[in-house]
Amino acid sequence: MNGRLKAAGGAVGGGLLVAGTTSDAGKSVVTAGICRWLARQGVRVAPFKAQNMSLNSFVTREGAEIGRAQAMQAAAARVEPTALMNPVLLKPGSDRSSQVVLLGKPVGELSARGYHAGRQEQLLGTVTDCLAELRRTHDAVICEGAGSPAEINLRRTDIVNMGLARVARIPVVVVGDIDRGGVFASFFGTTALLSKEDQALVAGYLVNKFRGDVTLLEPGLAMLRGLTGRQTLGVLPFAHGLGIDEEDGLRVSLRGAVRESVVAPPHGAEVLRVAVCAVPLMSNFTDVDALAAEPGVVVRFVDRAEELADADLVVLPGTRGTVRALEWLRARGLADAIARRAAEGRPVLGICGGFQMLGELIEDEVESKAGTVEGLGLLPVRVRFAAEKTLARPAGTALGEPVEGYEIHHGVAEVTGGDEEFLDGCRAGSVWGTHWHGSLESDGFRRALLRRIAADAGRAFVPAPDTCFAALREEQLDRLGDLIEEHADTAALLRLIEEGVPDGLPFVPPGTP
């Protein structure tokens, strides 16, 4: 590793922006992979995403809310996540408006038009200050863009793609998903739609999700270099089971949302089937990743009442629209199906918004402004939505095991009864509810809960005694680092991070004004 990267005496560390030809091109994966590769070389590296739109979020130790993708990237970099790594988080509440979270705290709701009409530009100073602080305290900062840098209708107010790169003077690498097709056109078109000044920062390309013989791709890569004057810095193969946190719960396929894990046979005689209700504005569906990682646990997302029939456990996940999700459950017959399950003593677990829906009453003048709404009435809980959001990192004991989690909610729950306390929520019969996200990542607690669920469901399921979710996550992050180390031109990436934007990158017409 070239020692030039090492920042000393407060010098500014190196930087790189990972952009993409489209949403879901692989920016998060590549950013995490570069972070892990650098961390393994002893480089003090940090991730950064100026503006993130996501319903999957995380709470840092200082009580700040950031995107889960940035928390995952921080883990890849082997550093503690902070609000500096994701200064602006947008949490959609509808197709037209989002809650704006600034430096980890909510500051209000804005329509898309209102945000892009002025608020976004006002945040540029905050964003660049956060990046500057990270560059001052780290050897390198790997930035992730959003969507495509060639969204020319939004360029004037951009603070996350070329707008950030221009202000910070950092080189840009563009990632393209070849599995979708059209990757050469996407690389060329993305570059050609940028202004001359923006193009001067685009230093190269990375092909993602390639299947087959890479030599068949080489003529196209040579032609692309001839057309753009930029080289392709790597061809990353398609890899199954990477299991990283999704950025945006709105775009994910509801029937394929669980990340793939290593296939292993059940430890006991039977499998345990988990059905997750795919409610509108579903948030933090990553809560069930730890269940999917257990040998013999089959997790699927469902949206029809009949799909609950063979489930041993039904999960109501978090949502940014509790009242809207409740209406959806009722309209689709899922509410009645869940009530029948509870009456039969069959397990149901509600997490955050799901917990709130299981209660008796919801008073909401904040999120939906619907006033008083009847819940499903399966837990002795009343919920009142407060203007101030609860952001916390609780820890405690449940089912005789230590457990940690994080809380992100406006709803304040008053528990008025139940058979036992459960992570600041409660259990009534076979129905469990808590505001804690992430609790299932605590291995001993997860196994204890699964044993209880299996007993209530009458299944001969036995959790494996040695599944360690943290170790599985580390293995996946190492696989991302391996992808970069083995299939990218790491010497070229290092030069960009250390030396900045190369001189003389050619202009590709027509460009934009």
Short mmCIF file of C-alpha atoms in Angstrom, two decimals:
data_model
loop_
_atom_site.label_atom_id
_atom_site.label_comp_id
_atom_site.label_asym_id
_atom_site.label_seq_id
_atom_site.Cartn_x
_atom_site.Cartn_y
_atom_site.Cartn_z
CA MET A 1 0.00 0.00 0.00
CA ASN A 2 1.44 3.34 -1.03
CA GLY A 3 2.17 5.44 2.04
CA ARG A 4 1.10 8.65 0.28
CA LEU A 5 -2.47 8.00 1.39
CA LYS A 6 -1.67 8.54 5.03
CA ALA A 7 -3.00 11.89 6.20
CA ALA A 8 -0.82 13.56 8.78
CA GLY A 9 -0.93 16.81 10.72
CA GLY A 10 -4.54 17.53 9.73
CA ALA A 11 -3.92 17.15 5.99
CA VAL A 12 -6.95 16.44 3.81
CA GLY A 13 -7.36 12.75 3.00
CA GLY A 14 -8.00 11.34 -0.43
CA GLY A 15 -11.46 10.95 -1.93
CA LEU A 16 -13.44 9.14 -4.60
CA LEU A 17 -17.08 9.31 -5.71
CA VAL A 18 -18.78 6.09 -6.84
CA ALA A 19 -21.62 7.06 -9.19
CA GLY A 20 -23.93 4.78 -11.17
CA THR A 21 -25.58 4.72 -14.56
CA THR A 22 -28.89 3.94 -12.81
CA SER A 23 -30.35 3.33 -9.39
CA ASP A 24 -29.37 -0.13 -8.11
CA ALA A 25 -26.37 -0.31 -10.45
CA GLY A 26 -24.25 -1.45 -7.51
CA LYS A 27 -22.97 1.79 -6.00
CA SER A 28 -23.53 0.62 -2.42
CA VAL A 29 -21.78 -2.70 -3.05
CA VAL A 30 -18.79 -1.10 -4.77
CA THR A 31 -18.47 1.61 -2.11
CA ALA A 32 -18.53 -1.00 0.64
CA GLY A 33 -16.09 -3.20 -1.25
CA ILE A 34 -13.59 -0.37 -1.72
CA CYS A 35 -13.94 0.53 1.98
CA ARG A 36 -13.24 -3.06 3.07
CA TRP A 37 -10.32 -3.41 0.62
CA LEU A 38 -8.71 -0.21 1.93
CA ALA A 39 -9.37 -1.09 5.57
CA ARG A 40 -7.60 -4.41 5.10
CA GLN A 41 -4.57 -2.46 3.87
CA GLY A 42 -4.51 -0.43 7.09
CA VAL A 43 -5.99 2.71 5.53
CA ARG A 44 -8.24 4.84 7.74
CA VAL A 45 -11.23 5.00 5.43
CA ALA A 46 -14.79 6.28 5.88
CA PRO A 47 -17.91 6.06 3.69
CA PHE A 48 -20.02 9.08 2.78
CA LYS A 49 -23.36 9.68 1.09
CA ALA A 50 -24.43 13.29 0.99
CA GLN A 51 -28.11 12.59 0.42
CA ASN A 52 -29.86 9.26 0.75
CA MET A 53 -33.50 8.41 0.07
CA SER A 54 -34.31 5.30 2.08
CA LEU A 55 -36.83 3.72 4.41
CA ASN A 56 -34.10 1.52 5.87
CA SER A 57 -32.29 3.51 8.51
CA PHE A 58 -30.08 3.00 11.55
CA VAL A 59 -29.35 4.84 14.80
CA THR A 60 -25.74 5.68 15.61
CA ARG A 61 -24.34 5.59 19.12
CA GLU A 62 -24.77 9.37 19.42
CA GLY A 63 -28.48 8.98 18.61
CA ALA A 64 -28.41 10.10 14.97
CA GLU A 65 -30.49 8.50 12.22
CA ILE A 66 -28.65 7.58 9.00
CA GLY A 67 -29.24 5.20 6.10
CA ARG A 68 -28.55 1.53 6.85
CA ALA A 69 -26.40 1.33 3.71
CA GLN A 70 -23.99 3.85 5.25
CA ALA A 71 -23.97 1.94 8.55
CA MET A 72 -23.11 -1.19 6.56
CA GLN A 73 -20.37 0.68 4.68
CA ALA A 74 -18.97 1.93 8.00
CA ALA A 75 -18.81 -1.69 9.16
CA ALA A 76 -16.95 -2.49 5.93
CA ALA A 77 -14.51 0.32 6.75
CA ARG A 78 -14.24 -0.96 10.35
CA VAL A 79 -15.23 2.40 11.80
CA GLU A 80 -18.14 3.53 13.96
CA PRO A 81 -20.98 5.06 11.89
CA THR A 82 -21.75 8.73 12.51
CA ALA A 83 -24.15 11.37 11.21
CA LEU A 84 -21.28 12.88 9.19
CA MET A 85 -21.44 9.87 6.85
CA ASN A 86 -25.02 10.61 5.74
CA PRO A 87 -25.88 14.24 6.52
CA VAL A 88 -29.17 14.26 4.56
CA LEU A 89 -31.63 11.35 4.76
CA LEU A 90 -34.99 11.50 2.99
CA LYS A 91 -37.66 9.11 4.29
CA PRO A 92 -40.60 8.89 1.85
CA GLY A 93 -44.05 9.19 3.40
CA SER A 94 -45.87 9.14 0.07
CA ASP A 95 -45.10 9.36 -3.64
CA ARG A 96 -44.79 13.14 -3.32
CA SER A 97 -43.29 13.96 0.07
CA SER A 98 -40.52 12.85 2.42
CA GLN A 99 -39.36 13.51 5.94
CA VAL A 100 -36.03 15.35 5.84
CA VAL A 101 -33.50 14.11 8.39
CA LEU A 102 -30.57 16.52 8.73
CA LEU A 103 -27.44 15.43 10.62
CA GLY A 104 -29.42 12.60 12.15
CA LYS A 105 -32.48 14.57 13.32
CA PRO A 106 -35.81 15.15 11.55
CA VAL A 107 -36.39 18.76 10.49
CA GLY A 108 -39.74 18.49 8.72
CA GLU A 109 -41.68 17.13 5.75
CA LEU A 110 -41.12 18.47 2.24
CA SER A 111 -42.64 17.75 -1.16
CA ALA A 112 -40.24 16.70 -3.92
CA ARG A 113 -40.89 20.04 -5.63
CA GLY A 114 -40.24 21.98 -2.46
CA TYR A 115 -37.00 20.12 -1.79
CA HIS A 116 -35.59 20.56 -5.28
CA ALA A 117 -36.88 24.14 -5.53
CA GLY A 118 -34.44 25.48 -2.98
CA ARG A 119 -33.99 23.46 0.19
CA GLN A 120 -31.54 21.07 -1.45
CA GLU A 121 -29.19 23.84 -2.55
CA GLN A 122 -29.25 25.31 0.98
CA LEU A 123 -27.90 22.00 2.29
CA LEU A 124 -24.82 21.97 0.07
CA GLY A 125 -22.74 23.83 2.66
CA THR A 126 -23.67 21.33 5.38
CA VAL A 127 -22.86 18.42 3.09
CA THR A 128 -19.46 19.75 2.06
CA ASP A 129 -18.59 20.60 5.67
CA CYS A 130 -19.32 17.00 6.70
CA LEU A 131 -17.21 15.62 3.87
CA ALA A 132 -14.36 18.00 4.72
CA GLU A 133 -14.42 16.85 8.35
CA LEU A 134 -14.28 13.20 7.33
CA ARG A 135 -11.41 13.91 4.94
CA ARG A 136 -9.57 15.74 7.71
CA THR A 137 -9.82 12.79 10.10
CA HIS A 138 -9.39 9.90 7.65
CA ASP A 139 -6.86 8.87 5.03
CA ALA A 140 -9.59 8.36 2.43
CA VAL A 141 -13.32 8.94 2.06
CA ILE A 142 -15.30 6.85 -0.44
CA CYS A 143 -18.45 8.72 -1.45
CA GLU A 144 -21.56 7.11 -2.91
CA GLY A 145 -23.71 8.94 -5.42
CA ALA A 146 -27.47 8.60 -5.82
CA GLY A 147 -29.45 7.48 -8.86
CA SER A 148 -27.55 8.67 -11.92
CA PRO A 149 -25.27 11.72 -12.28
CA ALA A 150 -26.93 12.36 -15.65
CA GLU A 151 -30.33 13.34 -14.22
CA ILE A 152 -30.05 16.60 -16.15
CA ASN A 153 -33.40 17.89 -14.89
CA LEU A 154 -31.99 17.88 -11.34
CA ARG A 155 -28.39 18.96 -12.02
CA ARG A 156 -28.85 22.55 -10.86
CA THR A 157 -29.72 21.46 -7.32
CA ASP A 158 -27.51 18.34 -7.16
CA ILE A 159 -25.55 17.87 -3.93
CA VAL A 160 -24.85 14.14 -4.10
CA ASN A 161 -23.38 13.41 -7.53
CA MET A 162 -21.47 15.82 -9.78
CA GLY A 163 -22.46 18.82 -7.66
CA LEU A 164 -20.57 17.30 -4.74
CA ALA A 165 -17.66 16.15 -6.91
CA ARG A 166 -17.28 19.66 -8.38
CA VAL A 167 -17.18 21.38 -5.01
CA ALA A 168 -14.89 18.79 -3.39
CA ARG A 169 -12.74 18.28 -6.52
CA ILE A 170 -12.80 14.50 -6.27
CA PRO A 171 -12.63 11.99 -9.14
CA VAL A 172 -15.69 9.99 -10.16
CA VAL A 173 -15.96 6.32 -11.12
CA VAL A 174 -19.23 5.28 -12.80
CA VAL A 175 -20.67 1.81 -12.09
CA GLY A 176 -22.91 0.05 -14.64
CA ASP A 177 -25.01 -3.10 -14.15
CA ILE A 178 -24.32 -5.27 -17.19
CA ASP A 179 -26.86 -7.86 -16.02
CA ARG A 180 -29.60 -5.41 -17.10
CA GLY A 181 -28.12 -5.03 -20.58
CA GLY A 182 -27.12 -1.85 -22.41
CA VAL A 183 -24.11 -1.12 -20.20
CA PHE A 184 -21.97 0.39 -23.00
CA ALA A 185 -24.75 2.75 -24.05
CA SER A 186 -25.29 3.62 -20.40
CA PHE A 187 -21.62 4.47 -19.82
CA PHE A 188 -21.37 6.52 -23.02
CA GLY A 189 -24.73 8.24 -22.58
CA THR A 190 -24.10 9.08 -18.94
CA THR A 191 -20.79 10.72 -19.84
CA ALA A 192 -22.08 12.51 -22.95
CA LEU A 193 -25.00 14.07 -21.06
CA LEU A 194 -22.69 15.76 -18.56
CA SER A 195 -21.35 19.27 -18.98
CA LYS A 196 -17.72 19.75 -19.96
CA GLU A 197 -16.84 20.70 -16.38
CA ASP A 198 -18.56 17.61 -14.96
CA GLN A 199 -17.04 15.29 -17.55
CA ALA A 200 -13.60 16.47 -16.49
CA LEU A 201 -14.15 14.65 -13.18
CA VAL A 202 -15.31 11.29 -14.63
CA ALA A 203 -12.17 9.19 -14.48
CA GLY A 204 -13.36 5.72 -15.46
CA TYR A 205 -15.97 2.97 -15.34
CA LEU A 206 -16.66 -0.23 -13.40
CA VAL A 207 -18.75 -3.04 -14.90
CA ASN A 208 -20.86 -4.82 -12.28
CA LYS A 209 -22.64 -8.23 -12.27
CA PHE A 210 -20.89 -9.75 -15.29
CA ARG A 211 -21.59 -13.39 -16.12
CA GLY A 212 -19.42 -15.41 -18.49
CA ASP A 213 -16.06 -15.07 -20.19
CA VAL A 214 -14.60 -11.61 -19.65
CA THR A 215 -12.50 -11.86 -22.81
CA LEU A 216 -15.73 -11.57 -24.82
CA LEU A 217 -16.26 -8.16 -23.20
CA GLU A 218 -12.82 -6.78 -23.98
CA PRO A 219 -13.49 -5.53 -27.55
CA GLY A 220 -16.41 -3.47 -26.22
CA LEU A 221 -14.28 -2.07 -23.41
CA ALA A 222 -11.60 -1.08 -25.92
CA MET A 223 -14.19 0.66 -28.11
CA LEU A 224 -15.64 2.43 -25.08
CA ARG A 225 -12.19 3.75 -24.21
CA GLY A 226 -11.75 4.94 -27.77
CA LEU A 227 -15.09 6.75 -27.68
CA THR A 228 -14.70 8.35 -24.24
CA GLY A 229 -10.97 8.41 -23.52
CA ARG A 230 -11.63 6.64 -20.23
CA GLN A 231 -10.66 3.15 -19.19
CA THR A 232 -12.78 0.54 -17.44
CA LEU A 233 -11.24 -0.02 -14.02
CA GLY A 234 -12.67 -3.48 -13.45
CA VAL A 235 -15.26 -6.08 -14.35
CA LEU A 236 -16.93 -7.42 -11.22
CA PRO A 237 -18.53 -10.86 -11.59
CA PHE A 238 -22.10 -11.61 -10.63
CA ALA A 239 -21.99 -12.91 -7.05
CA HIS A 240 -24.81 -14.64 -5.20
CA GLY A 241 -25.58 -14.16 -1.53
CA LEU A 242 -23.82 -10.87 -0.82
CA GLY A 243 -26.54 -10.09 1.72
CA ILE A 244 -25.97 -6.34 2.15
CA ASP A 245 -28.61 -3.93 3.39
CA GLU A 246 -30.93 -2.50 0.77
CA GLU A 247 -31.02 1.26 0.38
CA ASP A 248 -34.62 1.84 -0.55
CA GLY A 249 -37.56 -0.24 0.60
CA LEU A 250 -39.79 1.32 -2.07
CA ARG A 251 -37.90 -0.16 -5.00
CA VAL A 252 -37.23 -3.62 -3.65
CA SER A 253 -39.09 -6.61 -5.10
CA LEU A 254 -41.43 -7.72 -2.36
CA ARG A 255 -41.15 -11.38 -3.26
CA GLY A 256 -37.38 -11.45 -3.45
CA ALA A 257 -36.38 -9.04 -0.75
CA VAL A 258 -34.58 -11.41 1.61
CA ARG A 259 -30.90 -11.50 0.85
CA GLU A 260 -29.59 -14.93 -0.06
CA SER A 261 -27.68 -16.81 2.60
CA VAL A 262 -25.65 -19.98 2.56
CA VAL A 263 -28.00 -22.91 2.05
CA ALA A 264 -27.91 -25.20 5.07
CA PRO A 265 -30.24 -28.00 6.15
CA PRO A 266 -32.47 -27.56 9.20
CA HIS A 267 -30.81 -28.38 12.49
CA GLY A 268 -34.02 -30.04 13.68
CA ALA A 269 -36.57 -32.28 11.98
CA GLU A 270 -38.63 -29.47 10.39
CA VAL A 271 -38.23 -26.04 8.88
CA LEU A 272 -39.85 -22.92 10.32
CA ARG A 273 -41.82 -20.78 7.86
CA VAL A 274 -41.90 -17.00 8.37
CA ALA A 275 -44.30 -14.74 6.43
CA VAL A 276 -43.56 -11.01 6.46
CA CYS A 277 -46.50 -8.77 5.53
CA ALA A 278 -45.28 -6.46 2.78
CA VAL A 279 -47.04 -3.36 4.10
CA PRO A 280 -46.95 0.00 2.27
CA LEU A 281 -43.91 2.20 3.04
CA MET A 282 -42.23 -0.82 4.64
CA SER A 283 -39.16 0.27 6.59
CA ASN A 284 -36.24 -1.61 8.07
CA PHE A 285 -37.26 -4.90 6.52
CA THR A 286 -33.62 -5.82 7.20
CA ASP A 287 -34.90 -6.84 10.64
CA VAL A 288 -35.71 -10.28 9.20
CA ASP A 289 -32.27 -10.83 7.67
CA ALA A 290 -31.10 -12.54 10.86
CA LEU A 291 -34.03 -14.94 10.61
CA ALA A 292 -33.22 -15.71 6.97
CA ALA A 293 -29.64 -16.48 7.99
CA GLU A 294 -30.78 -19.29 10.31
CA PRO A 295 -30.54 -22.80 8.82
CA GLY A 296 -34.05 -24.16 8.40
CA VAL A 297 -35.84 -20.78 8.59
CA VAL A 298 -37.68 -19.92 5.38
CA VAL A 299 -38.56 -16.22 5.07
CA ARG A 300 -40.87 -14.77 2.43
CA PHE A 301 -42.77 -11.52 1.90
CA VAL A 302 -46.52 -11.82 1.38
CA ASP A 303 -49.43 -9.59 0.42
CA ARG A 304 -52.41 -11.98 0.40
CA ALA A 305 -54.33 -13.47 3.30
CA GLU A 306 -54.10 -17.04 1.98
CA GLU A 307 -50.31 -16.83 2.08
CA LEU A 308 -50.45 -16.78 5.89
CA ALA A 309 -52.08 -20.20 6.09
CA ASP A 310 -48.90 -22.30 6.28
CA ALA A 311 -46.77 -19.72 8.12
CA ASP A 312 -45.45 -20.65 11.54
CA LEU A 313 -44.71 -17.00 12.31
CA VAL A 314 -46.23 -13.86 10.81
CA VAL A 315 -44.17 -10.67 11.08
CA LEU A 316 -45.64 -7.17 10.83
CA PRO A 317 -42.58 -5.04 10.02
CA GLY A 318 -41.91 -1.36 10.45
CA THR A 319 -43.51 1.25 8.20
CA ARG A 320 -43.43 5.00 7.63
CA GLY A 321 -47.23 4.94 7.40
CA THR A 322 -48.75 3.00 10.30
CA VAL A 323 -52.35 4.07 9.69
CA ARG A 324 -52.04 3.59 5.94
CA ALA A 325 -50.57 0.11 6.49
CA LEU A 326 -53.40 -0.74 8.86
CA GLU A 327 -55.96 0.21 6.21
CA TRP A 328 -54.07 -1.91 3.70
CA LEU A 329 -54.12 -4.95 6.01
CA ARG A 330 -57.88 -4.59 6.42
CA ALA A 331 -58.60 -4.03 2.74
CA ARG A 332 -56.68 -7.17 1.76
CA GLY A 333 -58.17 -9.43 4.40
CA LEU A 334 -54.82 -9.77 6.16
CA ALA A 335 -56.09 -8.12 9.36
CA ASP A 336 -58.81 -10.77 9.77
CA ALA A 337 -56.35 -13.57 8.98
CA ILE A 338 -53.93 -12.27 11.62
CA ALA A 339 -56.73 -12.01 14.18
CA ARG A 340 -57.72 -15.63 13.50
CA ARG A 341 -54.11 -16.71 13.99
CA ALA A 342 -53.94 -14.96 17.35
CA ALA A 343 -57.22 -16.58 18.47
CA GLU A 344 -55.76 -19.99 17.56
CA GLY A 345 -52.55 -19.31 19.51
CA ARG A 346 -50.38 -19.10 16.39
CA PRO A 347 -47.38 -16.73 16.64
CA VAL A 348 -47.39 -13.12 15.42
CA LEU A 349 -44.52 -10.62 15.87
CA GLY A 350 -44.90 -6.86 15.38
CA ILE A 351 -41.84 -4.62 15.09
CA CYS A 352 -42.11 -0.82 15.45
CA GLY A 353 -45.00 0.19 13.15
CA GLY A 354 -46.12 -3.44 13.19
CA PHE A 355 -46.19 -3.34 16.99
CA GLN A 356 -48.30 -0.18 16.87
CA MET A 357 -50.80 -1.79 14.50
CA LEU A 358 -51.27 -4.73 16.88
CA GLY A 359 -52.43 -2.39 19.68
CA GLU A 360 -55.92 -1.23 20.62
CA LEU A 361 -55.89 2.46 19.63
CA ILE A 362 -53.64 4.79 17.64
CA GLU A 363 -53.83 8.56 18.12
CA ASP A 364 -52.07 10.12 15.15
CA GLU A 365 -52.03 13.85 14.50
CA VAL A 366 -48.42 13.70 13.26
CA GLU A 367 -47.79 11.08 10.59
CA SER A 368 -51.17 10.49 8.92
CA LYS A 369 -53.10 13.17 10.85
CA ALA A 370 -55.97 10.67 10.93
CA GLY A 371 -56.84 11.28 14.58
CA THR A 372 -57.94 8.28 16.63
CA VAL A 373 -57.88 4.97 14.77
CA GLU A 374 -58.66 1.49 16.05
CA GLY A 375 -55.77 -0.94 15.94
CA LEU A 376 -55.99 -4.70 15.50
CA GLY A 377 -56.66 -5.07 19.23
CA LEU A 378 -54.30 -8.03 19.71
CA LEU A 379 -52.03 -6.36 22.27
CA PRO A 380 -53.01 -4.24 25.31
CA VAL A 381 -51.27 -1.17 23.96
CA ARG A 382 -52.33 2.39 23.14
CA VAL A 383 -50.15 4.48 20.86
CA ARG A 384 -49.94 8.27 20.63
CA PHE A 385 -47.84 9.85 17.91
CA ALA A 386 -45.53 12.57 19.22
CA ALA A 387 -43.99 15.37 17.17
CA GLU A 388 -40.53 14.47 18.43
CA LYS A 389 -39.01 11.28 17.05
CA THR A 390 -37.56 8.68 19.41
CA LEU A 391 -34.03 7.74 18.36
CA ALA A 392 -32.31 5.36 20.76
CA ARG A 393 -29.94 2.41 21.10
CA PRO A 394 -31.51 0.30 23.89
CA ALA A 395 -30.02 -2.82 25.43
CA GLY A 396 -31.46 -5.26 27.93
CA THR A 397 -32.46 -8.85 28.56
CA ALA A 398 -35.34 -10.86 27.12
CA LEU A 399 -36.13 -14.57 27.33
CA GLY A 400 -33.10 -14.90 29.57
CA GLU A 401 -30.69 -13.59 26.92
CA PRO A 402 -28.89 -10.27 26.39
CA VAL A 403 -30.25 -8.25 23.47
CA GLU A 404 -29.47 -4.95 21.76
CA GLY A 405 -31.48 -2.93 19.26
CA TYR A 406 -32.31 0.53 18.02
CA GLU A 407 -35.49 2.61 18.00
CA ILE A 408 -36.81 4.98 15.30
CA HIS A 409 -40.42 6.04 15.82
CA HIS A 410 -42.84 8.88 16.55
CA GLY A 411 -45.36 6.59 18.25
CA VAL A 412 -45.27 6.48 22.05
CA ALA A 413 -46.68 3.19 23.35
CA GLU A 414 -48.55 2.82 26.63
CA VAL A 415 -48.59 -0.86 27.60
CA THR A 416 -51.58 -1.57 29.85
CA GLY A 417 -51.29 -5.33 30.35
CA GLY A 418 -50.10 -8.51 28.74
CA ASP A 419 -48.62 -11.80 29.87
CA GLU A 420 -45.03 -10.53 30.04
CA GLU A 421 -42.86 -7.56 29.12
CA PHE A 422 -40.95 -7.86 25.87
CA LEU A 423 -38.24 -5.37 24.86
CA ASP A 424 -40.21 -2.38 26.20
CA GLY A 425 -43.30 -3.83 24.50
CA CYS A 426 -45.23 -6.89 25.56
CA ARG A 427 -46.49 -10.38 24.80
CA ALA A 428 -50.15 -11.40 25.00
CA GLY A 429 -50.68 -15.08 24.26
CA SER A 430 -48.79 -15.86 21.07
CA VAL A 431 -48.63 -12.21 19.94
CA TRP A 432 -45.38 -10.32 20.52
CA GLY A 433 -44.68 -6.62 19.96
CA THR A 434 -41.70 -4.27 20.35
CA HIS A 435 -40.38 -0.97 19.03
CA TRP A 436 -36.85 -2.41 18.89
CA HIS A 437 -35.31 -2.87 15.46
CA GLY A 438 -32.27 -5.11 15.10
CA SER A 439 -32.99 -7.24 18.16
CA LEU A 440 -32.94 -10.45 16.12
CA GLU A 441 -29.25 -9.89 15.38
CA SER A 442 -28.54 -10.85 19.04
CA ASP A 443 -27.81 -14.54 18.56
CA GLY A 444 -28.84 -15.97 21.93
CA PHE A 445 -32.06 -13.98 22.01
CA ARG A 446 -32.94 -14.94 18.43
CA ARG A 447 -32.48 -18.63 19.21
CA ALA A 448 -34.56 -18.36 22.38
CA LEU A 449 -37.38 -16.60 20.52
CA LEU A 450 -37.32 -19.16 17.71
CA ARG A 451 -37.60 -21.98 20.23
CA ARG A 452 -40.69 -20.31 21.71
CA ILE A 453 -42.17 -19.69 18.27
CA ALA A 454 -41.55 -23.29 17.20
CA ALA A 455 -43.17 -24.61 20.38
CA ASP A 456 -46.26 -22.41 19.87
CA ALA A 457 -46.43 -23.43 16.21
CA GLY A 458 -46.05 -27.11 17.02
CA ARG A 459 -42.96 -27.46 14.82
CA ALA A 460 -40.03 -29.81 15.50
CA PHE A 461 -37.67 -26.96 14.61
CA VAL A 462 -34.43 -26.51 16.53
CA PRO A 463 -32.26 -23.42 15.97
CA ALA A 464 -28.65 -24.15 15.08
CA PRO A 465 -26.45 -23.58 18.14
CA ASP A 466 -23.64 -21.78 16.35
CA THR A 467 -25.18 -19.29 13.91
CA CYS A 468 -23.43 -15.95 14.48
CA PHE A 469 -25.07 -13.17 12.52
CA ALA A 470 -22.19 -10.71 13.09
CA ALA A 471 -19.72 -13.26 11.71
CA LEU A 472 -21.92 -13.86 8.65
CA ARG A 473 -22.07 -10.11 8.02
CA GLU A 474 -18.27 -9.90 8.30
CA GLU A 475 -17.89 -12.74 5.81
CA GLN A 476 -20.16 -10.91 3.37
CA LEU A 477 -18.23 -7.67 3.75
CA ASP A 478 -14.98 -9.55 3.15
CA ARG A 479 -16.50 -10.97 -0.03
CA LEU A 480 -17.16 -7.41 -1.19
CA GLY A 481 -13.54 -6.53 -0.46
CA ASP A 482 -12.46 -9.62 -2.40
CA LEU A 483 -14.50 -8.52 -5.43
CA ILE A 484 -12.58 -5.25 -5.56
CA GLU A 485 -9.18 -6.74 -4.79
CA GLU A 486 -9.48 -9.58 -7.30
CA HIS A 487 -11.42 -7.97 -10.17
CA ALA A 488 -10.76 -4.22 -10.10
CA ASP A 489 -7.67 -2.28 -11.11
CA THR A 490 -6.75 -1.43 -7.54
CA ALA A 491 -3.59 0.40 -8.57
CA ALA A 492 -5.64 2.75 -10.74
CA LEU A 493 -8.25 3.22 -7.99
CA LEU A 494 -5.49 4.02 -5.53
CA ARG A 495 -3.99 6.62 -7.85
CA LEU A 496 -7.37 8.34 -8.15
CA ILE A 497 -7.88 8.37 -4.38
CA GLU A 498 -4.35 9.63 -3.70
CA GLU A 499 -3.74 12.01 -6.59
CA GLY A 500 -7.23 13.24 -7.43
CA VAL A 501 -8.70 14.00 -10.83
CA PRO A 502 -6.40 13.15 -13.75
CA ASP A 503 -5.55 15.92 -16.18
CA GLY A 504 -6.65 15.92 -19.78
CA LEU A 505 -9.78 13.80 -19.68
CA PRO A 506 -11.44 14.42 -23.09
CA PHE A 507 -14.84 15.96 -23.64
CA VAL A 508 -17.52 13.66 -25.09
CA PRO A 509 -20.12 15.61 -27.10
CA PRO A 510 -22.77 16.85 -26.94
CA GLY A 511 -22.65 17.56 -23.18
CA THR A 512 -25.15 19.86 -21.50
CA PRO A 513 -25.03 23.59 -20.79
#
